[in-house]
Amino acid sequence: MKTAPAHDRADLSVLGHELHALVTELYPICRSITGDGLRETLRRLQRFVALTMHEVPTGTRVFDWTVPPEWNIRDAYVKNSGGERVIDFQKSNLHVVSYSVPVHEKMGLEELKTHLFTLPDCPDWIPYRTSYYKRNWGFCLSHRQLLGLPEDEYEVCIDASLENGHLTYGEVYLPGDTTDEILISSHVCHPSLANDNLSGLAIACFLARYISQLPRKYSYRFLFIPGTIGAITWLCVNESRVSRIKHGLVLAGVGDVGALSYKKSRQGDREIDRVAVHVLRQFGPKSRILEFSPYGYDERQYCSPGFNLAVGRLSRTPHGTFPEYHTSADNLNFVDPCALGESFSACVSIFSILERNRAYVNTSPKCEPQLGERGLYRMMGGSAEDNTNEMAMLWVLNLSDGEHSLLEIAERAQLSFDSIYYAAAALKEHGLLKDALSGVKIRHGRGAGLD
Amino acid sequence: MKTAPAHDRADLSVLGHELHALVTELYPICRSITGDGLRETLRRLQRFVALTMHEVPTGTRVFDWTVPPEWNIRDAYVKNSGGERVIDFQKSNLHVVSYSVPVHEKMGLEELKTHLFTLPDCPDWIPYRTSYYKRNWGFCLSHRQLLGLPEDEYEVCIDASLENGHLTYGEVYLPGDTTDEILISSHVCHPSLANDNLSGLAIACFLARYISQLPRKYSYRFLFIPGTIGAITWLCVNESRVSRIKHGLVLAGVGDVGALSYKKSRQGDREIDRVAVHVLRQFGPKSRILEFSPYGYDERQYCSPGFNLAVGRLSRTPHGTFPEYHTSADNLNFVDPCALGESFSACVSIFSILERNRAYVNTSPKCEPQLGERGLYRMMGGSAEDNTNEMAMLWVLNLSDGEHSLLEIAERAQLSFDSIYYAAAALKEHGLLKDALSGVKIRHGRGAGLD
Amino acid sequence: MKTAPAHDRADLSVLGHELHALVTELYPICRSITGDGLRETLRRLQRFVALTMHEVPTGTRVFDWTVPPEWNIRDAYVKNSGGERVIDFQKSNLHVVSYSVPVHEKMGLEELKTHLFTLPDCPDWIPYRTSYYKRNWGFCLSHRQLLGLPEDEYEVCIDASLENGHLTYGEVYLPGDTTDEILISSHVCHPSLANDNLSGLAIACFLARYISQLPRKYSYRFLFIPGTIGAITWLCVNESRVSRIKHGLVLAGVGDVGALSYKKSRQGDREIDRVAVHVLRQFGPKSRILEFSPYGYDERQYCSPGFNLAVGRLSRTPHGTFPEYHTSADNLNFVDPCALGESFSACVSIFSILERNRAYVNTSPKCEPQLGERGLYRMMGGSAEDNTNEMAMLWVLNLSDGEHSLLEIAERAQLSFDSIYYAAAALKEHGLLKDALSGVKIRHGRGAGLD
């Protein structure tokens, strides 16, 4: 199987470096769940795709939640009595607890420490912390730095604002032959964390650009949203259109060198789940399939019982299982161009199968049709040679009773989707297959462009 | 999970010794499937619980069976020509084959041997034998003793009666909020065998006393019955009420030091089966789950195809798989106070889950509700810490669509029932859950007392 | 379980040698998918069974195929310039590509080589090749022989005819108590290949003779047909009667010393599949169960989606997985008398279970009936001895609710079908079972003869 239908290995390497360059460009911006950092990030994506920015006012009720005040930060520091910035937001935006209320005070070390967060087990790394829904302020720093702070009078300053404003999110909608949608969702609310948020949004952005140039059966909707509150807001604002989403993929943590992993949807056996399992199997034995759990990224919201969408999640090493998670070590070195390229390729493979998966009916179902006289079968009999193409044709003919999709045939035949797909195409060309009429679960449009 | 909701480890130790004391008190009594030994045993249980004794006359037709004549024995011996008792019922009631017809004769060793039963493989142990439905008589003795019997003229005497009388059984009924019943059945028909019958009846007796003091949704019915014929008699006499039994547990062989085992009901996937599997998993990896088979104790009758009740069996080492089974070595040393306490505790855990298991509906099913503002979630974000309580809440919210019971949620979440139960309780307190209406399979009563 | 109900081990040995003698007799005949070699083969089978020969004219349209011209060959050779036959059909009929068009020409080595087929990896063996549907001619020879051919002018002669005629097949129909049929199909189109075709047709022939002498519930239809085109022809000509086939077995490659293997039907869970799995399990742990695939022998046609019959395949080492396959090494030494006898015995066991499998209803479903008073149960209680017969009776009573066939009971009890069958027979004799009325899937006829 071609793992990346439109990209060979060299293309993927180029693409991986382009993805890494985009991650690098966006890395310094201080994003949060609202504010100008998020807007600036989305604006830069508009260079690649026709992304629409939406603004939802503070105070808007979205299901059980309320859109919070908008947070913006200009500067923050802790100065010692000598006027030296011992903690400096300008050096790393992780130093400030996200959504910290403004503060400008002097205090001793003891009081200051109640607002400081470190990682004693990883003494050189700065942790990432937030306080979205409780008014608070704080600084994050390396544990080694904390240990070096002497008793002193410190000047603490967070020059931030927390005011009525908007929650911002980006959306790219690519109409297809049908209004059935594939949803791709990535979060864009983390500051300088490379794998956690930047890897996903970079790949989603490039996928949107790539798919926009291809004919397609499905419509595609890409969401670039702040985690949790963004997904909740989008689902609330677009509730009437949610039923169009037939398949979905959350992209999160797709840039590290760990193997690919797929977390199943709440239902666990939907087409997206089977397709992703099929694709990941072809990315090697280290690929992992994870059962659904109600923790993680925005699949939590898409798979809440009131929506229960067929949305899974593609990641590499699952979040929370690597020490760099939510620390300053999730930096540009932690994200690998090859891994980014491979994750992109896996997404394309998944969409390509979704586009092409359908069920056929064998027009000659009683006994095998004579493939040889149609030039579809070897003419010299007796050889014991294995022949994947012929086996693929025999499987397609045998199981094309209108009830088995090409993917199901590939699974049972233990062959790649592509070999089954091309066998079906050859058989159809010779009039040996016709479209299945039922087509409720698996519809057909015109020729897909993702093959 | 608290393995014994109302008993801490020290309590369980005390309880285990009390159970062993009851076993010790009942051990010398010569029980059989009818007769005064059985009555005396039940009478002593009346010290602990309000046990009703039922008498069913000899000759009563019960399904395919007939209540047999009542058997009572006063004395039995084999004397040698010197008048010495070489086999003496007064030393062990196992010496006489249960239901032996009266006999008083003299005979040589050869003839005598046709009525003697030993265990050549365990030459110091006396076997336990019965001949309920074929008129016969016999003695059991150690193989070593048999080998020491010289040629002689022996006087054989079994001073027993086999006459019209009654079959006796005991019953404790504890009404609950509903008429739906949990059945607990133990056999009371074995003479001096400690694990086989005394362990089960002692625990059943203490469970009845314990549960009688608690509020409860279910009604509980405890049966203290002779094996096979007793269960058949009870089912026949109470046939019209059998449909009230929603869950049941046969207790047999629950006092040895082997790990706990649960034998599934004939249907294999009933609530009692899933609850018992869940509980036993928490009693350690040596716990065993056994598939149903139509052999064993009175689950044979409760699970016969005409009743097919959801009745499983709790045991420790399964009967027939330990050498002491049905021998004089199943004595007071073979039964362990700690094991008795643990078995009691496992039963309480099972009933406690049955009492509390129900299905809820998430009142805020579209996306997650905001747990933080309700004080149900940590307020500082970003940490990768595992938090069982929060995970339990997320699982309950995600799966509470009215179709998943708390137990099913616990199974899928791989968390204990208790953590799921307490999460649900907290969510319900905050109005985030309401009772599922369907409630056919899993009903709710008022607050259960077993938690 | 008796593995061969009507044959003890000595009988089987005799039978195995008779089977091998028939294979030996038929080995030299040059069979193809049409022609006199096939007719001669069928004629010789008529010594054993009342086999009807059918002739279908060339040009008959059978589904997507057309009955081909009839091929007959008298002689064929390649002579060197000295007039010596360097390749000689008279020495082995494998030397000529089956269905070669007539040729009589002189040519140099280079041109000749384009018509020669060898096996470089097995340089002493002659391959078996066919060209049924493309007009062509060719010779097969050992690779060593090819290497020894000098440059020369060769005289090539294939004295064959390819003309309008008939496709021939044989059929044995044995009517039973019902019109429900068991189909046994074997191919008869290979020339001197012993395991591949001769083993199957010999066993099918002996099975037909054996079954013809027994009372039977099912009707049996034995087909001796050319592979692929023969099955297609039979299905087309008999389409209206196909629905009578309830179970079927393709016999192919059943004579080598490898372990027995069973390839499941397309549906995979039909009664024939379960029976064959049950039987093969009793032929030792090396027996293999293979999932259906649309490649192989005529199960391809019977299991095409338009028919989807419950037809599996019995083989020993699966075709294509042993080097001798389709070469001159599949000779009389490759086929073993004991293996032939064992394969015969496995077939008999399968048919015997199909004949006897049915569902009963326990007439005493509430609690166990009293087996002891009917002499069906040991009378002395208390022993822990395993007793398969008693267990079998308890399983039959417990699961005979009209929904479990005897085979399903055997599977769940992990006992042999025979022990369950004999237990059911004893219970029925005592009035404890009656026939299940539903009997759609599993009907009952009069006493089967195959037990």
PDB file of N, CA, C and O in Angstrom, chain B residues 280-330:
ATOM      1  N   LEU B 280     -14.541 -10.632  43.152  1.00  0.00           N
ATOM      2  CA  LEU B 280     -13.442 -11.579  43.333  1.00  0.00           C
ATOM      3  C   LEU B 280     -12.126 -11.052  42.768  1.00  0.00           C
ATOM      4  O   LEU B 280     -11.056 -11.351  43.294  1.00  0.00           O
ATOM      5  N   ARG B 281     -12.236 -10.266  41.677  1.00  0.00           N
ATOM      6  CA  ARG B 281     -11.021  -9.679  41.113  1.00  0.00           C
ATOM      7  C   ARG B 281     -10.298  -8.843  42.177  1.00  0.00           C
ATOM      8  O   ARG B 281      -9.079  -8.733  42.173  1.00  0.00           O
ATOM      9  N   GLN B 282     -11.086  -8.268  43.088  1.00  0.00           N
ATOM     10  CA  GLN B 282     -10.477  -7.426  44.116  1.00  0.00           C
ATOM     11  C   GLN B 282      -9.941  -8.232  45.283  1.00  0.00           C
ATOM     12  O   GLN B 282      -9.298  -7.682  46.164  1.00  0.00           O
ATOM     13  N   PHE B 283     -10.215  -9.533  45.277  1.00  0.00           N
ATOM     14  CA  PHE B 283      -9.667 -10.385  46.322  1.00  0.00           C
ATOM     15  C   PHE B 283      -8.375 -11.053  45.856  1.00  0.00           C
ATOM     16  O   PHE B 283      -7.970 -12.059  46.403  1.00  0.00           O
ATOM     17  N   GLY B 284      -7.775 -10.524  44.825  1.00  0.00           N
ATOM     18  CA  GLY B 284      -6.451 -11.001  44.428  1.00  0.00           C
ATOM     19  C   GLY B 284      -6.465 -11.898  43.224  1.00  0.00           C
ATOM     20  O   GLY B 284      -7.495 -12.438  42.830  1.00  0.00           O
ATOM     21  N   PRO B 285      -5.299 -12.041  42.620  1.00  0.00           N
ATOM     22  CA  PRO B 285      -5.191 -12.745  41.336  1.00  0.00           C
ATOM     23  C   PRO B 285      -5.416 -14.251  41.440  1.00  0.00           C
ATOM     24  O   PRO B 285      -5.617 -14.900  40.426  1.00  0.00           O
ATOM     25  N   LYS B 286      -5.399 -14.793  42.643  1.00  0.00           N
ATOM     26  CA  LYS B 286      -5.619 -16.241  42.752  1.00  0.00           C
ATOM     27  C   LYS B 286      -7.106 -16.598  42.715  1.00  0.00           C
ATOM     28  O   LYS B 286      -7.457 -17.767  42.573  1.00  0.00           O
ATOM     29  N   SER B 287      -7.943 -15.613  42.875  1.00  0.00           N
ATOM     30  CA  SER B 287      -9.389 -15.877  42.817  1.00  0.00           C
ATOM     31  C   SER B 287      -9.720 -16.517  41.476  1.00  0.00           C
ATOM     32  O   SER B 287      -9.145 -16.164  40.458  1.00  0.00           O
ATOM     33  N   ARG B 288     -10.645 -17.436  41.505  1.00  0.00           N
ATOM     34  CA  ARG B 288     -10.964 -18.158  40.273  1.00  0.00           C
ATOM     35  C   ARG B 288     -12.411 -18.000  39.881  1.00  0.00           C
ATOM     36  O   ARG B 288     -13.304 -18.048  40.726  1.00  0.00           O
ATOM     37  N   ILE B 289     -12.639 -17.843  38.586  1.00  0.00           N
ATOM     38  CA  ILE B 289     -14.000 -17.810  38.050  1.00  0.00           C
ATOM     39  C   ILE B 289     -14.203 -19.100  37.271  1.00  0.00           C
ATOM     40  O   ILE B 289     -13.435 -19.421  36.373  1.00  0.00           O
ATOM     41  N   LEU B 290     -15.217 -19.840  37.638  1.00  0.00           N
ATOM     42  CA  LEU B 290     -15.490 -21.127  37.004  1.00  0.00           C
ATOM     43  C   LEU B 290     -16.750 -21.021  36.160  1.00  0.00           C
ATOM     44  O   LEU B 290     -17.741 -20.421  36.582  1.00  0.00           O
ATOM     45  N   GLU B 291     -16.703 -21.631  34.990  1.00  0.00           N
ATOM     46  CA  GLU B 291     -17.910 -21.682  34.171  1.00  0.00           C
ATOM     47  C   GLU B 291     -18.941 -22.609  34.819  1.00  0.00           C
ATOM     48  O   GLU B 291     -18.600 -23.514  35.568  1.00  0.00           O
ATOM     49  N   PHE B 292     -20.183 -22.399  34.495  1.00  0.00           N
ATOM     50  CA  PHE B 292     -21.235 -23.275  34.996  1.00  0.00           C
ATOM     51  C   PHE B 292     -21.035 -24.704  34.506  1.00  0.00           C
ATOM     52  O   PHE B 292     -20.624 -24.934  33.371  1.00  0.00           O
ATOM     53  N   SER B 293     -21.311 -25.644  35.368  1.00  0.00           N
ATOM     54  CA  SER B 293     -21.487 -27.023  34.915  1.00  0.00           C
ATOM     55  C   SER B 293     -22.625 -27.595  35.743  1.00  0.00           C
ATOM     56  O   SER B 293     -22.916 -27.093  36.838  1.00  0.00           O
ATOM     57  N   PRO B 294     -23.295 -28.617  35.249  1.00  0.00           N
ATOM     58  CA  PRO B 294     -24.501 -29.097  35.947  1.00  0.00           C
ATOM     59  C   PRO B 294     -24.171 -30.051  37.092  1.00  0.00           C
ATOM     60  O   PRO B 294     -24.994 -30.866  37.471  1.00  0.00           O
ATOM     61  N   TYR B 295     -22.952 -29.981  37.593  1.00  0.00           N
ATOM     62  CA  TYR B 295     -22.554 -30.805  38.718  1.00  0.00           C
ATOM     63  C   TYR B 295     -22.175 -29.863  39.842  1.00  0.00           C
ATOM     64  O   TYR B 295     -21.833 -28.704  39.592  1.00  0.00           O
ATOM     65  N   GLY B 296     -22.210 -30.312  41.098  1.00  0.00           N
ATOM     66  CA  GLY B 296     -21.795 -29.442  42.189  1.00  0.00           C
ATOM     67  C   GLY B 296     -22.792 -29.487  43.333  1.00  0.00           C
ATOM     68  O   GLY B 296     -23.236 -30.572  43.734  1.00  0.00           O
ATOM     69  N   TYR B 297     -23.179 -28.312  43.844  1.00  0.00           N
ATOM     70  CA  TYR B 297     -24.120 -28.249  44.952  1.00  0.00           C
ATOM     71  C   TYR B 297     -25.502 -27.865  44.411  1.00  0.00           C
ATOM     72  O   TYR B 297     -25.815 -28.169  43.264  1.00  0.00           O
ATOM     73  N   ASP B 298     -26.286 -27.168  45.198  1.00  0.00           N
ATOM     74  CA  ASP B 298     -27.689 -26.993  44.799  1.00  0.00           C
ATOM     75  C   ASP B 298     -27.908 -26.008  43.661  1.00  0.00           C
ATOM     76  O   ASP B 298     -29.040 -25.873  43.179  1.00  0.00           O
ATOM     77  N   GLU B 299     -26.830 -25.342  43.178  1.00  0.00           N
ATOM     78  CA  GLU B 299     -26.959 -24.584  41.928  1.00  0.00           C
ATOM     79  C   GLU B 299     -27.453 -25.504  40.818  1.00  0.00           C
ATOM     80  O   GLU B 299     -28.064 -25.032  39.849  1.00  0.00           O
ATOM     81  N   ARG B 300     -27.190 -26.809  40.922  1.00  0.00           N
ATOM     82  CA  ARG B 300     -27.713 -27.776  39.949  1.00  0.00           C
ATOM     83  C   ARG B 300     -29.221 -27.666  39.825  1.00  0.00           C
ATOM     84  O   ARG B 300     -29.776 -27.800  38.729  1.00  0.00           O
ATOM     85  N   GLN B 301     -29.888 -27.506  40.961  1.00  0.00           N
ATOM     86  CA  GLN B 301     -31.349 -27.459  40.942  1.00  0.00           C
ATOM     87  C   GLN B 301     -31.845 -26.065  40.544  1.00  0.00           C
ATOM     88  O   GLN B 301     -32.741 -25.926  39.710  1.00  0.00           O
ATOM     89  N   TYR B 302     -31.247 -25.041  41.143  1.00  0.00           N
ATOM     90  CA  TYR B 302     -31.707 -23.671  40.844  1.00  0.00           C
ATOM     91  C   TYR B 302     -31.476 -23.346  39.372  1.00  0.00           C
ATOM     92  O   TYR B 302     -32.197 -22.553  38.784  1.00  0.00           O
ATOM     93  N   CYS B 303     -30.431 -23.945  38.788  1.00  0.00           N
ATOM     94  CA  CYS B 303     -30.102 -23.676  37.377  1.00  0.00           C
ATOM     95  C   CYS B 303     -30.596 -24.784  36.453  1.00  0.00           C
ATOM     96  O   CYS B 303     -30.168 -24.856  35.298  1.00  0.00           O
ATOM     97  N   SER B 304     -31.486 -25.628  36.928  1.00  0.00           N
ATOM     98  CA  SER B 304     -32.070 -26.604  36.001  1.00  0.00           C
ATOM     99  C   SER B 304     -32.896 -25.833  34.971  1.00  0.00           C
ATOM    100  O   SER B 304     -33.350 -24.719  35.236  1.00  0.00           O
ATOM    101  N   PRO B 305     -33.064 -26.399  33.772  1.00  0.00           N
ATOM    102  CA  PRO B 305     -33.635 -25.587  32.679  1.00  0.00           C
ATOM    103  C   PRO B 305     -35.044 -25.076  32.960  1.00  0.00           C
ATOM    104  O   PRO B 305     -35.440 -24.038  32.440  1.00  0.00           O
ATOM    105  N   GLY B 306     -35.795 -25.778  33.798  1.00  0.00           N
ATOM    106  CA  GLY B 306     -37.150 -25.326  34.100  1.00  0.00           C
ATOM    107  C   GLY B 306     -37.175 -24.120  35.029  1.00  0.00           C
ATOM    108  O   GLY B 306     -38.201 -23.441  35.134  1.00  0.00           O
ATOM    109  N   PHE B 307     -36.058 -23.846  35.735  1.00  0.00           N
ATOM    110  CA  PHE B 307     -35.989 -22.652  36.597  1.00  0.00           C
ATOM    111  C   PHE B 307     -34.977 -21.647  36.045  1.00  0.00           C
ATOM    112  O   PHE B 307     -35.262 -20.485  35.902  1.00  0.00           O
ATOM    113  N   ASN B 308     -33.800 -22.128  35.751  1.00  0.00           N
ATOM    114  CA  ASN B 308     -32.776 -21.287  35.094  1.00  0.00           C
ATOM    115  C   ASN B 308     -32.568 -19.974  35.843  1.00  0.00           C
ATOM    116  O   ASN B 308     -32.495 -18.898  35.244  1.00  0.00           O
ATOM    117  N   LEU B 309     -32.453 -20.074  37.158  1.00  0.00           N
ATOM    118  CA  LEU B 309     -32.304 -18.865  37.969  1.00  0.00           C
ATOM    119  C   LEU B 309     -30.890 -18.298  37.873  1.00  0.00           C
ATOM    120  O   LEU B 309     -29.946 -19.007  37.540  1.00  0.00           O
ATOM    121  N   ALA B 310     -30.788 -17.034  38.193  1.00  0.00           N
ATOM    122  CA  ALA B 310     -29.476 -16.372  38.192  1.00  0.00           C
ATOM    123  C   ALA B 310     -28.789 -16.648  39.521  1.00  0.00           C
ATOM    124  O   ALA B 310     -28.574 -15.770  40.342  1.00  0.00           O
ATOM    125  N   VAL B 311     -28.425 -17.898  39.720  1.00  0.00           N
ATOM    126  CA  VAL B 311     -27.804 -18.333  40.975  1.00  0.00           C
ATOM    127  C   VAL B 311     -26.413 -18.875  40.684  1.00  0.00           C
ATOM    128  O   VAL B 311     -26.254 -19.800  39.886  1.00  0.00           O
ATOM    129  N   GLY B 312     -25.421 -18.273  41.287  1.00  0.00           N
ATOM    130  CA  GLY B 312     -24.052 -18.771  41.188  1.00  0.00           C
ATOM    131  C   GLY B 312     -23.633 -19.409  42.492  1.00  0.00           C
ATOM    132  O   GLY B 312     -24.452 -19.592  43.399  1.00  0.00           O
ATOM    133  N   ARG B 313     -22.375 -19.765  42.573  1.00  0.00           N
ATOM    134  CA  ARG B 313     -21.914 -20.415  43.807  1.00  0.00           C
ATOM    135  C   ARG B 313     -20.594 -19.815  44.238  1.00  0.00           C
ATOM    136  O   ARG B 313     -19.675 -19.675  43.443  1.00  0.00           O
ATOM    137  N   LEU B 314     -20.523 -19.475  45.526  1.00  0.00           N
ATOM    138  CA  LEU B 314     -19.255 -19.031  46.082  1.00  0.00           C
ATOM    139  C   LEU B 314     -18.638 -20.169  46.869  1.00  0.00           C
ATOM    140  O   LEU B 314     -19.293 -20.786  47.718  1.00  0.00           O
ATOM    141  N   SER B 315     -17.398 -20.465  46.559  1.00  0.00           N
ATOM    142  CA  SER B 315     -16.641 -21.479  47.280  1.00  0.00           C
ATOM    143  C   SER B 315     -15.228 -20.959  47.468  1.00  0.00           C
ATOM    144  O   SER B 315     -14.909 -19.855  47.024  1.00  0.00           O
ATOM    145  N   ARG B 316     -14.406 -21.752  48.118  1.00  0.00           N
ATOM    146  CA  ARG B 316     -12.976 -21.477  48.078  1.00  0.00           C
ATOM    147  C   ARG B 316     -12.399 -22.560  47.153  1.00  0.00           C
ATOM    148  O   ARG B 316     -12.753 -22.577  45.978  1.00  0.00           O
ATOM    149  N   THR B 317     -11.578 -23.488  47.639  1.00  0.00           N
ATOM    150  CA  THR B 317     -11.120 -24.551  46.745  1.00  0.00           C
ATOM    151  C   THR B 317     -12.338 -25.371  46.295  1.00  0.00           C
ATOM    152  O   THR B 317     -13.099 -25.848  47.129  1.00  0.00           O
ATOM    153  N   PRO B 318     -12.547 -25.532  44.993  1.00  0.00           N
ATOM    154  CA  PRO B 318     -13.761 -26.239  44.544  1.00  0.00           C
ATOM    155  C   PRO B 318     -13.798 -27.690  45.060  1.00  0.00           C
ATOM    156  O   PRO B 318     -12.767 -28.355  45.128  1.00  0.00           O
ATOM    157  N   HIS B 319     -14.978 -28.119  45.422  1.00  0.00           N
ATOM    158  CA  HIS B 319     -15.173 -29.472  45.959  1.00  0.00           C
ATOM    159  C   HIS B 319     -14.636 -30.521  44.986  1.00  0.00           C
ATOM    160  O   HIS B 319     -14.685 -30.343  43.775  1.00  0.00           O
ATOM    161  N   GLY B 320     -14.119 -31.568  45.547  1.00  0.00           N
ATOM    162  CA  GLY B 320     -13.643 -32.663  44.693  1.00  0.00           C
ATOM    163  C   GLY B 320     -12.233 -32.434  44.184  1.00  0.00           C
ATOM    164  O   GLY B 320     -11.643 -33.322  43.571  1.00  0.00           O
ATOM    165  N   THR B 321     -11.679 -31.236  44.400  1.00  0.00           N
ATOM    166  CA  THR B 321     -10.330 -30.985  43.900  1.00  0.00           C
ATOM    167  C   THR B 321      -9.296 -30.933  45.022  1.00  0.00           C
ATOM    168  O   THR B 321      -8.148 -30.634  44.777  1.00  0.00           O
ATOM    169  N   PHE B 322      -9.746 -31.214  46.257  1.00  0.00           N
ATOM    170  CA  PHE B 322      -8.772 -31.305  47.362  1.00  0.00           C
ATOM    171  C   PHE B 322      -8.958 -32.671  48.025  1.00  0.00           C
ATOM    172  O   PHE B 322     -10.077 -33.192  48.102  1.00  0.00           O
ATOM    173  N   PRO B 323      -7.874 -33.277  48.468  1.00  0.00           N
ATOM    174  CA  PRO B 323      -7.973 -34.667  48.950  1.00  0.00           C
ATOM    175  C   PRO B 323      -8.842 -34.811  50.186  1.00  0.00           C
ATOM    176  O   PRO B 323      -9.438 -35.868  50.397  1.00  0.00           O
ATOM    177  N   GLU B 324      -8.950 -33.762  51.000  1.00  0.00           N
ATOM    178  CA  GLU B 324      -9.715 -33.870  52.244  1.00  0.00           C
ATOM    179  C   GLU B 324     -11.223 -33.950  51.999  1.00  0.00           C
ATOM    180  O   GLU B 324     -11.988 -34.271  52.911  1.00  0.00           O
ATOM    181  N   TYR B 325     -11.648 -33.642  50.763  1.00  0.00           N
ATOM    182  CA  TYR B 325     -13.072 -33.610  50.432  1.00  0.00           C
ATOM    183  C   TYR B 325     -13.761 -34.933  50.793  1.00  0.00           C
ATOM    184  O   TYR B 325     -13.304 -36.001  50.424  1.00  0.00           O
ATOM    185  N   HIS B 326     -14.840 -34.850  51.533  1.00  0.00           N
ATOM    186  CA  HIS B 326     -15.643 -36.028  51.923  1.00  0.00           C
ATOM    187  C   HIS B 326     -14.824 -37.068  52.666  1.00  0.00           C
ATOM    188  O   HIS B 326     -14.956 -38.272  52.422  1.00  0.00           O
ATOM    189  N   THR B 327     -13.957 -36.574  53.550  1.00  0.00           N
ATOM    190  CA  THR B 327     -13.214 -37.476  54.444  1.00  0.00           C
ATOM    191  C   THR B 327     -13.155 -36.851  55.834  1.00  0.00           C
ATOM    192  O   THR B 327     -13.480 -35.660  56.009  1.00  0.00           O
ATOM    193  N   SER B 328     -12.672 -37.651  56.779  1.00  0.00           N
ATOM    194  CA  SER B 328     -12.525 -37.166  58.153  1.00  0.00           C
ATOM    195  C   SER B 328     -11.488 -36.051  58.248  1.00  0.00           C
ATOM    196  O   SER B 328     -11.399 -35.378  59.281  1.00  0.00           O
ATOM    197  N   ALA B 329     -10.693 -35.843  57.190  1.00  0.00           N
ATOM    198  CA  ALA B 329      -9.712 -34.756  57.223  1.00  0.00           C
ATOM    199  C   ALA B 329     -10.345 -33.393  56.956  1.00  0.00           C
ATOM    200  O   ALA B 329      -9.694 -32.364  57.140  1.00  0.00           O
ATOM    201  N   ASP B 330     -11.595 -33.369  56.534  1.00  0.00           N
ATOM    202  CA  ASP B 330     -12.323 -32.095  56.445  1.00  0.00           C
ATOM    203  C   ASP B 330     -12.846 -31.804  57.853  1.00  0.00           C
ATOM    204  O   ASP B 330     -14.035 -31.871  58.126  1.00  0.00           O
TER     205      ASP B 330
END
